[in-house]
Amino acid sequence: MEPRFIARSNCNLQPPTVLSTPPDGQLQPLSPQAAAVIHGGVSSATPSTDTVSGHQPDTRANADANPHWSEALQSLLEQPPATLPRHMIAGGVLFVAVVGLWSWSGAVKEVSTAEGKVSPRGDVYKVQPSVNGEVTQIFVEAGDVVEQGQTIAEIDHQLIEKEIQRLEESLANSQLQLGQTEALIQQTQSELNILQAMAQADIAARQSSLSQEKATINTHHQILAQLQDDRQAQIDRMARLEELVDQGALAKDHLFQLEQSLRERERSITETQGNLERSEAAIDQLEAELAQTKAVSDQQELTAQEKLQQLQMEATSLIAQVKETQILLDRSKAELAQTVLKAPVSGVVSVLEVANVGEVLQPGETIAEIAPGSAPLILSTLLPSQEAGLVDVGMPVNIKFDAFPYQDYGIIPGSVLSISPDAKTDEERGAVYEVDIALDQAYVEHDGQNIPLKAGQTATAEIVVRQRRILNVLLDPIRKLQKRNINL
């Protein structure tokens, strides 16, 4: 509707007249002034005036219009200035210009939303058990700072302790048996050495006696040969002397003495032969005794050797048993030590997979990840594949942390650090890409204080993929309709 212009010199604005209905329901005829107000006309009988300020409004009508408005406002509404249309036109033009400038220079950010957790950047050290078992204690939480060797969690080790006790008892028994067997080996070896020494001494003594008897036999043989020679010489002499005695050239006394000497020689020969026979018998006895001594000594030595070999075999078996038991014991002790899961390095617990006591762990299962304390914090997020089309490294990111409402703590700026080359399947989100986001600051500000961020805190990242003019956004519906060949 076009604004209506009224000349100030020809118009006297009248306040609106409030019509009331008589109690009997009969309408009264309108006055000329009321008719002019209702139909938009003016009365020619009304004297003209230069301004409208000299007119006194009807206070009763104003009060009935809106009792909460001030009189000045009601007066302005009832008697607007003549410049109002021009001001309205100028205001409209200014509004259109401002809106146009805003829609041209203003921009709308298109973002891709990803969710993730804060974690230190770089390589992390995984804490993995080497034995299976039930978790009995958890000593840390995600985001805690730990020192190298600090206990992260413990696994139930009652069965391992019982096995260690059994192996220690078995090892003690085997070592005791081994000690006793080694003592028997030493005792048997000593007895064998004594038997060998005694046998050698006995044999040596008998061999000495045998040698002496043999020497005696040789002496007897020499004596006997000498006696036999002397006897033969005397026999020959007696034969010569008998011829002389027969011839009377020699007395018979000489022959008698020679016969006496011959009988003594024969007696000596007989005695020497007896001695020789006794010595030969002694030699036979000594040789028999020597042979028996050697046989007994050999038998005793053989028995001792067999006993010694048996003991040595038992010792060898016990030594092997001790070694095997010791290996099992060392392995069990190592498993017991592995039930206490400790931090391999000093740093921050970036991930803690075990939440509750009683969970059963398998060997090689990662229960925690520890990042070195010097590593900067990043936001590791999962971005749905349908929102990853325009995301690229270096794009700005606005990060809102769940633990710090952004209305009070603000938004942390960042940038896309890396994007995984391939998507992986997530149970809740489907196909997702792993996106690492660098944080421009590792703290949030509140009431003049800097609150440091911790690993494990969750956040939502809004990746600014592009900025568009507001005008283009407003024109998008029209362009879409034009593409569909719709004539506006």
Short mmCIF file of C-alpha atoms in Angstrom, two decimals:
data_model
loop_
_atom_site.label_atom_id
_atom_site.label_comp_id
_atom_site.label_asym_id
_atom_site.label_seq_id
_atom_site.Cartn_x
_atom_site.Cartn_y
_atom_site.Cartn_z
CA MET A 1 0.00 0.00 0.00
CA GLU A 2 1.30 3.40 -0.92
CA PRO A 3 1.71 5.81 1.98
CA ARG A 4 -0.80 8.61 2.18
CA PHE A 5 0.56 12.13 2.32
CA ILE A 6 -1.49 14.83 4.08
CA ALA A 7 -0.71 18.58 3.78
CA ARG A 8 -0.02 20.08 7.14
CA SER A 9 -1.65 23.45 6.11
CA ASN A 10 -4.94 21.83 5.03
CA CYS A 11 -5.41 19.13 7.62
CA ASN A 12 -6.42 19.09 11.21
CA LEU A 13 -6.04 15.59 12.62
CA GLN A 14 -8.74 14.69 15.05
CA PRO A 15 -8.43 12.08 17.71
CA PRO A 16 -10.42 8.93 17.15
CA THR A 17 -13.93 9.02 18.42
CA VAL A 18 -15.00 6.06 20.52
CA LEU A 19 -18.49 4.96 19.72
CA SER A 20 -20.59 3.37 22.37
CA THR A 21 -23.77 1.35 22.04
CA PRO A 22 -26.78 2.65 23.92
CA PRO A 23 -28.14 0.38 26.56
CA ASP A 24 -31.34 -0.19 24.64
CA GLY A 25 -29.36 -1.46 21.62
CA GLN A 26 -30.55 1.38 19.33
CA LEU A 27 -27.82 2.99 17.20
CA GLN A 28 -27.58 6.76 17.26
CA PRO A 29 -26.89 8.80 14.10
CA LEU A 30 -23.23 9.74 13.59
CA SER A 31 -22.01 13.25 13.84
CA PRO A 32 -20.20 14.76 10.84
CA GLN A 33 -16.87 14.58 12.70
CA ALA A 34 -17.33 10.89 13.50
CA ALA A 35 -18.32 10.10 9.97
CA ALA A 36 -15.25 11.89 8.68
CA VAL A 37 -12.99 9.91 10.99
CA ILE A 38 -14.55 6.57 10.05
CA HIS A 39 -14.51 7.17 6.29
CA GLY A 40 -11.10 8.86 6.19
CA GLY A 41 -12.40 12.28 5.20
CA VAL A 42 -11.95 15.71 6.74
CA SER A 43 -14.46 18.33 7.72
CA SER A 44 -14.27 21.61 5.85
CA ALA A 45 -15.89 23.36 8.76
CA THR A 46 -12.96 22.52 11.05
CA PRO A 47 -10.69 25.51 11.34
CA SER A 48 -7.20 24.92 9.96
CA THR A 49 -4.09 25.14 12.06
CA ASP A 50 -0.36 25.13 11.40
CA THR A 51 0.47 22.33 13.85
CA VAL A 52 -1.34 19.48 15.47
CA SER A 53 0.20 20.11 18.87
CA GLY A 54 -2.48 22.59 19.87
CA HIS A 55 -5.23 19.97 19.81
CA GLN A 56 -6.19 18.48 23.14
CA PRO A 57 -6.73 14.74 22.88
CA ASP A 58 -9.62 13.00 24.44
CA THR A 59 -8.11 11.52 27.59
CA ARG A 60 -10.98 9.10 28.10
CA ALA A 61 -10.50 7.61 24.64
CA ASN A 62 -6.72 7.32 25.17
CA ALA A 63 -7.23 5.55 28.42
CA ASP A 64 -9.60 3.12 26.76
CA ALA A 65 -7.10 2.44 23.90
CA ASN A 66 -4.27 1.05 26.07
CA PRO A 67 -3.99 2.02 29.68
CA HIS A 68 -0.37 0.82 29.85
CA TRP A 69 0.96 3.24 27.21
CA SER A 70 2.27 6.64 28.15
CA GLU A 71 0.44 9.72 26.94
CA ALA A 72 3.39 10.79 24.80
CA LEU A 73 3.43 7.44 23.01
CA GLN A 74 -0.32 7.44 22.56
CA SER A 75 -0.11 10.98 21.23
CA LEU A 76 2.62 9.95 18.78
CA LEU A 77 0.58 7.02 17.58
CA GLU A 78 -2.59 9.10 17.23
CA GLN A 79 -0.90 12.10 15.64
CA PRO A 80 2.25 10.89 13.77
CA PRO A 81 4.51 13.57 12.27
CA ALA A 82 4.25 14.35 8.60
CA THR A 83 7.88 13.16 7.99
CA LEU A 84 7.10 9.62 9.11
CA PRO A 85 6.56 8.25 5.57
CA ARG A 86 9.88 9.61 4.39
CA HIS A 87 11.61 8.19 7.47
CA MET A 88 9.98 4.84 6.85
CA ILE A 89 11.09 4.82 3.21
CA ALA A 90 14.63 5.79 4.21
CA GLY A 91 14.66 3.14 6.91
CA GLY A 92 13.45 0.52 4.48
CA VAL A 93 16.13 1.46 1.94
CA LEU A 94 18.76 1.39 4.66
CA PHE A 95 17.49 -1.98 5.89
CA VAL A 96 17.62 -3.44 2.38
CA ALA A 97 21.15 -2.07 1.89
CA VAL A 98 22.36 -3.46 5.20
CA VAL A 99 20.79 -6.85 4.52
CA GLY A 100 22.29 -6.91 1.05
CA LEU A 101 25.74 -5.96 2.32
CA TRP A 102 25.45 -8.54 5.09
CA SER A 103 24.36 -11.28 2.71
CA TRP A 104 27.21 -10.41 0.34
CA SER A 105 30.03 -10.00 2.83
CA GLY A 106 28.79 -12.43 5.49
CA ALA A 107 29.72 -16.07 5.28
CA VAL A 108 28.26 -19.35 6.51
CA LYS A 109 30.62 -22.14 7.56
CA GLU A 110 29.95 -25.66 6.35
CA VAL A 111 31.36 -28.17 8.80
CA SER A 112 31.91 -31.91 9.11
CA THR A 113 31.44 -33.23 12.62
CA ALA A 114 33.71 -35.85 14.19
CA GLU A 115 33.93 -37.25 17.70
CA GLY A 116 36.98 -38.49 19.49
CA LYS A 117 39.33 -38.44 22.48
CA VAL A 118 42.39 -36.48 23.45
CA SER A 119 45.59 -38.48 23.19
CA PRO A 120 49.30 -37.69 23.04
CA ARG A 121 50.80 -37.47 19.59
CA GLY A 122 53.37 -39.98 18.42
CA ASP A 123 54.16 -43.58 19.28
CA VAL A 124 52.49 -45.02 22.33
CA TYR A 125 53.63 -47.91 24.49
CA LYS A 126 51.08 -50.67 24.89
CA VAL A 127 50.60 -52.53 28.14
CA GLN A 128 49.77 -56.15 27.32
CA PRO A 129 49.60 -59.15 29.65
CA SER A 130 51.58 -62.29 28.87
CA VAL A 131 49.26 -64.50 30.88
CA ASN A 132 45.52 -64.88 30.99
CA GLY A 133 43.53 -64.22 34.11
CA GLU A 134 40.97 -62.12 35.87
CA VAL A 135 41.66 -58.50 36.75
CA THR A 136 41.72 -58.05 40.52
CA GLN A 137 42.84 -54.41 40.85
CA ILE A 138 43.06 -51.30 38.66
CA PHE A 139 45.31 -48.52 39.94
CA VAL A 140 45.05 -45.79 37.27
CA GLU A 141 42.54 -44.00 35.08
CA ALA A 142 42.77 -42.62 31.58
CA GLY A 143 44.66 -39.35 31.63
CA ASP A 144 46.72 -40.13 34.75
CA VAL A 145 50.42 -39.36 34.76
CA VAL A 146 52.50 -42.45 35.60
CA GLU A 147 56.15 -43.17 36.23
CA GLN A 148 58.14 -45.99 34.70
CA GLY A 149 57.52 -49.18 36.67
CA GLN A 150 54.31 -47.88 38.27
CA THR A 151 51.63 -50.56 38.62
CA ILE A 152 48.73 -50.21 36.17
CA ALA A 153 46.68 -53.26 37.13
CA GLU A 154 46.96 -56.70 38.70
CA ILE A 155 45.75 -60.10 37.50
CA ASP A 156 44.62 -62.92 39.79
CA HIS A 157 47.74 -64.92 40.72
CA GLN A 158 46.48 -67.44 43.28
CA LEU A 159 46.88 -70.43 40.94
CA ILE A 160 50.37 -69.32 39.96
CA GLU A 161 51.38 -68.95 43.61
CA LYS A 162 50.15 -72.48 44.36
CA GLU A 163 52.11 -73.81 41.38
CA ILE A 164 55.22 -71.98 42.59
CA GLN A 165 54.81 -73.53 46.05
CA ARG A 166 54.45 -77.02 44.55
CA LEU A 167 57.50 -76.54 42.35
CA GLU A 168 59.57 -75.21 45.24
CA GLU A 169 58.72 -78.28 47.34
CA SER A 170 59.50 -80.60 44.43
CA LEU A 171 62.78 -78.77 43.82
CA ALA A 172 63.74 -79.06 47.49
CA ASN A 173 63.02 -82.81 47.51
CA SER A 174 64.97 -83.36 44.32
CA GLN A 175 67.92 -81.36 45.64
CA LEU A 176 67.82 -83.35 48.91
CA GLN A 177 67.81 -86.65 47.01
CA LEU A 178 70.59 -85.38 44.80
CA GLY A 179 72.68 -84.45 47.84
CA GLN A 180 72.14 -87.86 49.38
CA THR A 181 72.99 -89.62 46.13
CA GLU A 182 76.15 -87.57 45.69
CA ALA A 183 77.14 -88.46 49.25
CA LEU A 184 76.59 -92.14 48.48
CA ILE A 185 78.67 -91.76 45.34
CA GLN A 186 81.51 -90.29 47.35
CA GLN A 187 81.18 -93.02 49.99
CA THR A 188 81.08 -95.76 47.37
CA GLN A 189 84.04 -94.28 45.58
CA SER A 190 85.96 -94.13 48.82
CA GLU A 191 85.08 -97.76 49.61
CA LEU A 192 86.13 -98.76 46.14
CA ASN A 193 89.44 -96.97 46.53
CA ILE A 194 90.00 -98.69 49.88
CA LEU A 195 89.14 -102.10 48.43
CA GLN A 196 91.49 -101.53 45.56
CA ALA A 197 94.28 -100.43 47.89
CA MET A 198 93.74 -103.40 50.21
CA ALA A 199 93.61 -105.80 47.31
CA GLN A 200 96.74 -104.35 45.81
CA ALA A 201 98.53 -104.57 49.16
CA ASP A 202 97.43 -108.17 49.68
CA ILE A 203 98.39 -109.11 46.18
CA ALA A 204 101.71 -107.37 46.56
CA ALA A 205 102.37 -109.22 49.84
CA ARG A 206 101.48 -112.55 48.33
CA GLN A 207 103.56 -111.80 45.28
CA SER A 208 106.47 -110.95 47.58
CA SER A 209 106.05 -114.25 49.48
CA LEU A 210 105.83 -116.04 46.20
CA SER A 211 108.99 -114.40 45.03
CA GLN A 212 110.74 -115.35 48.25
CA GLU A 213 109.63 -118.96 47.94
CA LYS A 214 110.82 -119.02 44.39
CA ALA A 215 114.17 -117.66 45.51
CA THR A 216 114.29 -120.33 48.24
CA ILE A 217 113.56 -123.02 45.65
CA ASN A 218 116.37 -121.73 43.54
CA THR A 219 118.67 -121.89 46.56
CA HIS A 220 117.53 -125.40 47.35
CA HIS A 221 118.15 -126.40 43.76
CA GLN A 222 121.65 -124.99 43.90
CA ILE A 223 122.36 -126.68 47.25
CA LEU A 224 120.93 -129.93 45.98
CA ALA A 225 123.04 -129.79 42.87
CA GLN A 226 126.12 -129.04 44.95
CA LEU A 227 125.35 -131.89 47.34
CA GLN A 228 124.76 -134.25 44.49
CA ASP A 229 128.05 -133.24 42.95
CA ASP A 230 129.85 -133.73 46.28
CA ARG A 231 128.22 -137.14 46.72
CA GLN A 232 129.30 -138.22 43.26
CA ALA A 233 132.81 -137.02 43.93
CA GLN A 234 132.91 -138.96 47.19
CA ILE A 235 131.55 -142.06 45.45
CA ASP A 236 134.26 -141.85 42.86
CA ARG A 237 136.89 -141.33 45.60
CA MET A 238 135.58 -144.31 47.59
CA ALA A 239 135.91 -146.47 44.50
CA ARG A 240 139.55 -145.46 44.17
CA LEU A 241 140.16 -145.88 47.88
CA GLU A 242 138.55 -149.34 47.89
CA GLU A 243 141.13 -150.47 45.33
CA LEU A 244 143.90 -149.12 47.56
CA VAL A 245 142.38 -150.77 50.62
CA ASP A 246 142.10 -154.01 48.68
CA GLN A 247 145.75 -153.69 47.70
CA GLY A 248 146.57 -152.98 51.35
CA ALA A 249 147.99 -149.62 50.51
CA LEU A 250 145.44 -147.73 52.59
CA ALA A 251 143.84 -148.41 55.91
CA LYS A 252 140.13 -149.16 56.11
CA ASP A 253 139.62 -146.26 58.53
CA HIS A 254 140.07 -143.84 55.76
CA LEU A 255 137.40 -145.59 53.79
CA PHE A 256 135.07 -145.63 56.84
CA GLN A 257 135.37 -141.85 57.24
CA LEU A 258 134.67 -141.37 53.61
CA GLU A 259 131.54 -143.52 53.86
CA GLN A 260 130.36 -141.43 56.87
CA SER A 261 130.83 -138.25 54.85
CA LEU A 262 128.95 -139.78 51.95
CA ARG A 263 126.01 -140.69 54.18
CA GLU A 264 125.92 -137.12 55.51
CA ARG A 265 125.86 -135.85 51.92
CA GLU A 266 123.00 -138.14 51.08
CA ARG A 267 121.15 -137.04 54.23
CA SER A 268 121.68 -133.42 53.22
CA ILE A 269 120.46 -134.20 49.76
CA THR A 270 117.36 -135.83 51.19
CA GLU A 271 116.77 -132.88 53.50
CA THR A 272 117.32 -130.40 50.68
CA GLN A 273 114.93 -132.29 48.45
CA GLY A 274 112.34 -132.13 51.24
CA ASN A 275 112.86 -128.44 51.61
CA LEU A 276 112.57 -128.09 47.88
CA GLU A 277 109.33 -129.99 47.81
CA ARG A 278 107.94 -127.90 50.68
CA SER A 279 108.95 -124.70 48.88
CA GLU A 280 107.32 -125.88 45.70
CA ALA A 281 104.14 -126.69 47.62
CA ALA A 282 104.28 -123.27 49.25
CA ILE A 283 104.65 -121.69 45.86
CA ASP A 284 101.61 -123.54 44.62
CA GLN A 285 99.65 -122.42 47.67
CA LEU A 286 100.84 -118.84 47.30
CA GLU A 287 99.93 -118.78 43.64
CA ALA A 288 96.48 -120.19 44.45
CA GLU A 289 95.99 -117.65 47.22
CA LEU A 290 97.19 -114.88 44.90
CA ALA A 291 94.74 -115.93 42.24
CA GLN A 292 91.95 -116.09 44.81
CA THR A 293 92.90 -112.70 46.17
CA LYS A 294 92.82 -111.22 42.70
CA ALA A 295 89.46 -112.84 41.98
CA VAL A 296 87.93 -111.56 45.23
CA SER A 297 89.38 -108.11 44.63
CA ASP A 298 88.07 -108.06 41.10
CA GLN A 299 84.61 -109.12 42.28
CA GLN A 300 84.53 -106.51 45.00
CA GLU A 301 85.74 -103.86 42.62
CA LEU A 302 83.16 -104.91 40.03
CA THR A 303 80.37 -104.73 42.61
CA ALA A 304 81.54 -101.33 43.79
CA GLN A 305 81.80 -100.11 40.22
CA GLU A 306 78.25 -101.28 39.44
CA LYS A 307 76.95 -99.58 42.58
CA LEU A 308 78.86 -96.46 41.69
CA GLN A 309 77.47 -96.42 38.15
CA GLN A 310 73.93 -96.90 39.47
CA LEU A 311 74.35 -94.00 41.86
CA GLN A 312 75.82 -91.85 39.13
CA MET A 313 72.84 -92.62 36.89
CA GLU A 314 70.49 -91.67 39.71
CA ALA A 315 72.44 -88.46 40.25
CA THR A 316 72.28 -87.64 36.57
CA SER A 317 68.52 -88.19 36.58
CA LEU A 318 68.13 -86.05 39.70
CA ILE A 319 70.27 -83.30 38.18
CA ALA A 320 68.04 -83.26 35.09
CA GLN A 321 64.96 -83.24 37.31
CA VAL A 322 66.35 -80.35 39.34
CA LYS A 323 67.12 -78.38 36.19
CA GLU A 324 63.66 -79.02 34.75
CA THR A 325 61.96 -78.09 38.01
CA GLN A 326 64.09 -74.96 38.26
CA ILE A 327 63.09 -73.95 34.72
CA LEU A 328 59.41 -74.45 35.54
CA LEU A 329 59.86 -72.52 38.77
CA ASP A 330 61.58 -69.63 37.01
CA ARG A 331 58.84 -69.61 34.40
CA SER A 332 56.14 -69.56 37.06
CA LYS A 333 57.89 -66.76 38.91
CA ALA A 334 58.11 -64.82 35.65
CA GLU A 335 54.40 -65.40 35.11
CA LEU A 336 53.76 -64.20 38.66
CA ALA A 337 55.71 -61.04 37.93
CA GLN A 338 53.72 -60.61 34.72
CA THR A 339 50.45 -60.62 36.67
CA VAL A 340 51.49 -57.17 37.90
CA LEU A 341 51.17 -54.95 34.82
CA LYS A 342 53.50 -51.96 35.05
CA ALA A 343 54.12 -48.87 32.97
CA PRO A 344 57.02 -49.46 30.54
CA VAL A 345 57.81 -45.74 30.38
CA SER A 346 56.96 -42.55 32.19
CA GLY A 347 54.11 -40.68 30.57
CA VAL A 348 50.36 -40.32 30.40
CA VAL A 349 47.78 -43.11 30.26
CA SER A 350 46.17 -42.19 26.95
CA VAL A 351 43.91 -45.25 26.69
CA LEU A 352 42.61 -47.58 29.38
CA GLU A 353 40.69 -50.51 27.95
CA VAL A 354 39.96 -52.21 31.28
CA ALA A 355 37.13 -50.48 33.11
CA ASN A 356 36.00 -52.95 35.77
CA VAL A 357 37.54 -55.47 38.14
CA GLY A 358 36.69 -59.04 37.16
CA GLU A 359 37.28 -58.73 33.44
CA VAL A 360 39.18 -61.67 31.95
CA LEU A 361 42.30 -60.80 29.96
CA GLN A 362 43.98 -62.84 27.25
CA PRO A 363 47.73 -62.86 26.45
CA GLY A 364 48.59 -60.07 24.03
CA GLU A 365 45.41 -58.11 24.71
CA THR A 366 46.07 -54.37 25.05
CA ILE A 367 44.74 -53.04 28.34
CA ALA A 368 46.36 -49.59 28.28
CA GLU A 369 48.41 -47.28 26.11
CA ILE A 370 50.99 -44.94 27.59
CA ALA A 371 52.33 -41.96 25.70
CA PRO A 372 55.57 -40.25 26.67
CA GLY A 373 54.97 -37.22 28.85
CA SER A 374 56.74 -34.88 26.42
CA ALA A 375 54.40 -35.70 23.52
CA PRO A 376 51.92 -32.92 22.57
CA LEU A 377 48.20 -33.62 22.86
CA ILE A 378 46.06 -34.19 19.79
CA LEU A 379 42.43 -35.08 19.25
CA SER A 380 41.99 -38.52 17.68
CA THR A 381 38.57 -38.65 16.07
CA LEU A 382 36.38 -40.87 13.93
CA LEU A 383 34.77 -39.10 10.98
CA PRO A 384 31.81 -40.74 9.19
CA SER A 385 32.63 -41.49 5.58
CA GLN A 386 29.68 -39.45 4.29
CA GLU A 387 31.20 -36.32 5.85
CA ALA A 388 34.81 -36.94 4.85
CA GLY A 389 34.56 -36.02 1.18
CA LEU A 390 35.82 -32.43 1.48
CA VAL A 391 38.02 -32.81 4.56
CA ASP A 392 41.71 -32.17 3.93
CA VAL A 393 44.86 -31.70 5.96
CA GLY A 394 45.29 -28.21 7.36
CA MET A 395 41.59 -27.30 7.51
CA PRO A 396 40.57 -25.29 10.58
CA VAL A 397 38.66 -27.05 13.33
CA ASN A 398 36.47 -25.83 16.18
CA ILE A 399 36.64 -28.20 19.15
CA LYS A 400 34.02 -28.47 21.89
CA PHE A 401 34.97 -30.58 24.90
CA ASP A 402 32.28 -32.57 26.67
CA ALA A 403 33.84 -31.86 30.07
CA PHE A 404 33.89 -28.10 29.44
CA PRO A 405 30.64 -26.61 28.06
CA TYR A 406 31.65 -24.24 25.30
CA GLN A 407 29.12 -21.63 26.49
CA ASP A 408 31.29 -21.17 29.59
CA TYR A 409 34.75 -22.35 28.54
CA GLY A 410 34.77 -21.43 24.89
CA ILE A 411 35.85 -23.33 21.80
CA ILE A 412 39.41 -24.57 21.28
CA PRO A 413 40.78 -23.95 17.77
CA GLY A 414 42.77 -26.56 15.90
CA SER A 415 43.59 -27.91 12.48
CA VAL A 416 43.43 -31.24 10.68
CA LEU A 417 46.73 -33.02 11.16
CA SER A 418 46.22 -36.28 9.26
CA ILE A 419 43.52 -38.45 7.69
CA SER A 420 43.68 -42.23 7.40
CA PRO A 421 43.97 -43.41 3.80
CA ASP A 422 41.30 -46.06 4.20
CA ALA A 423 38.05 -46.26 6.08
CA LYS A 424 37.42 -48.81 8.78
CA THR A 425 34.19 -50.23 10.14
CA ASP A 426 32.90 -49.00 13.48
CA GLU A 427 30.11 -50.87 15.25
CA GLU A 428 28.16 -47.70 16.02
CA ARG A 429 29.06 -45.33 13.17
CA GLY A 430 29.62 -47.69 10.28
CA ALA A 431 32.39 -46.73 7.85
CA VAL A 432 34.63 -44.07 9.40
CA TYR A 433 37.98 -42.40 8.79
CA GLU A 434 40.53 -41.77 11.50
CA VAL A 435 41.29 -38.06 11.66
CA ASP A 436 43.95 -36.58 13.95
CA ILE A 437 43.49 -32.94 14.88
CA ALA A 438 46.22 -30.69 16.25
CA LEU A 439 45.22 -28.44 19.16
CA ASP A 440 46.30 -24.80 19.07
CA GLN A 441 46.33 -24.86 22.86
CA ALA A 442 46.38 -27.67 25.41
CA TYR A 443 44.15 -25.92 27.93
CA VAL A 444 40.83 -24.17 28.33
CA GLU A 445 40.38 -20.75 29.91
CA HIS A 446 37.87 -20.03 32.66
CA ASP A 447 37.76 -17.16 35.15
CA GLY A 448 41.31 -16.15 34.28
CA GLN A 449 42.69 -19.65 34.86
CA ASN A 450 44.16 -22.12 32.37
CA ILE A 451 42.79 -25.62 32.93
CA PRO A 452 45.05 -28.20 31.19
CA LEU A 453 43.49 -30.83 28.99
CA LYS A 454 44.04 -34.49 29.81
CA ALA A 455 44.40 -37.54 27.64
CA GLY A 456 41.17 -39.48 27.38
CA GLN A 457 38.82 -36.48 27.48
CA THR A 458 36.13 -36.63 24.80
CA ALA A 459 35.26 -33.83 22.42
CA THR A 460 33.33 -32.95 19.27
CA ALA A 461 35.29 -31.47 16.39
CA GLU A 462 33.64 -29.29 13.75
CA ILE A 463 35.89 -29.30 10.70
CA VAL A 464 35.32 -26.19 8.56
CA VAL A 465 35.35 -27.66 5.06
CA ARG A 466 34.34 -24.37 3.33
CA GLN A 467 32.76 -20.93 3.80
CA ARG A 468 29.91 -19.63 1.60
CA ARG A 469 28.35 -16.20 1.23
CA ILE A 470 25.01 -15.85 2.91
CA LEU A 471 23.62 -14.58 -0.39
CA ASN A 472 24.57 -17.86 -2.08
CA VAL A 473 22.93 -19.81 0.68
CA LEU A 474 19.75 -17.75 0.32
CA LEU A 475 19.79 -18.21 -3.43
CA ASP A 476 20.38 -21.98 -3.26
CA PRO A 477 16.65 -22.86 -3.20
CA ILE A 478 16.03 -20.71 -6.27
CA ARG A 479 18.95 -22.27 -8.11
CA LYS A 480 17.74 -25.74 -7.25
CA LEU A 481 14.31 -24.88 -8.58
CA GLN A 482 15.86 -23.50 -11.76
CA LYS A 483 17.79 -26.72 -12.22
CA ARG A 484 14.51 -28.55 -12.02
CA ASN A 485 13.13 -26.32 -14.83
CA ILE A 486 10.58 -24.68 -12.57
CA ASN A 487 9.59 -21.25 -13.84
CA LEU A 488 9.28 -18.79 -11.06
#
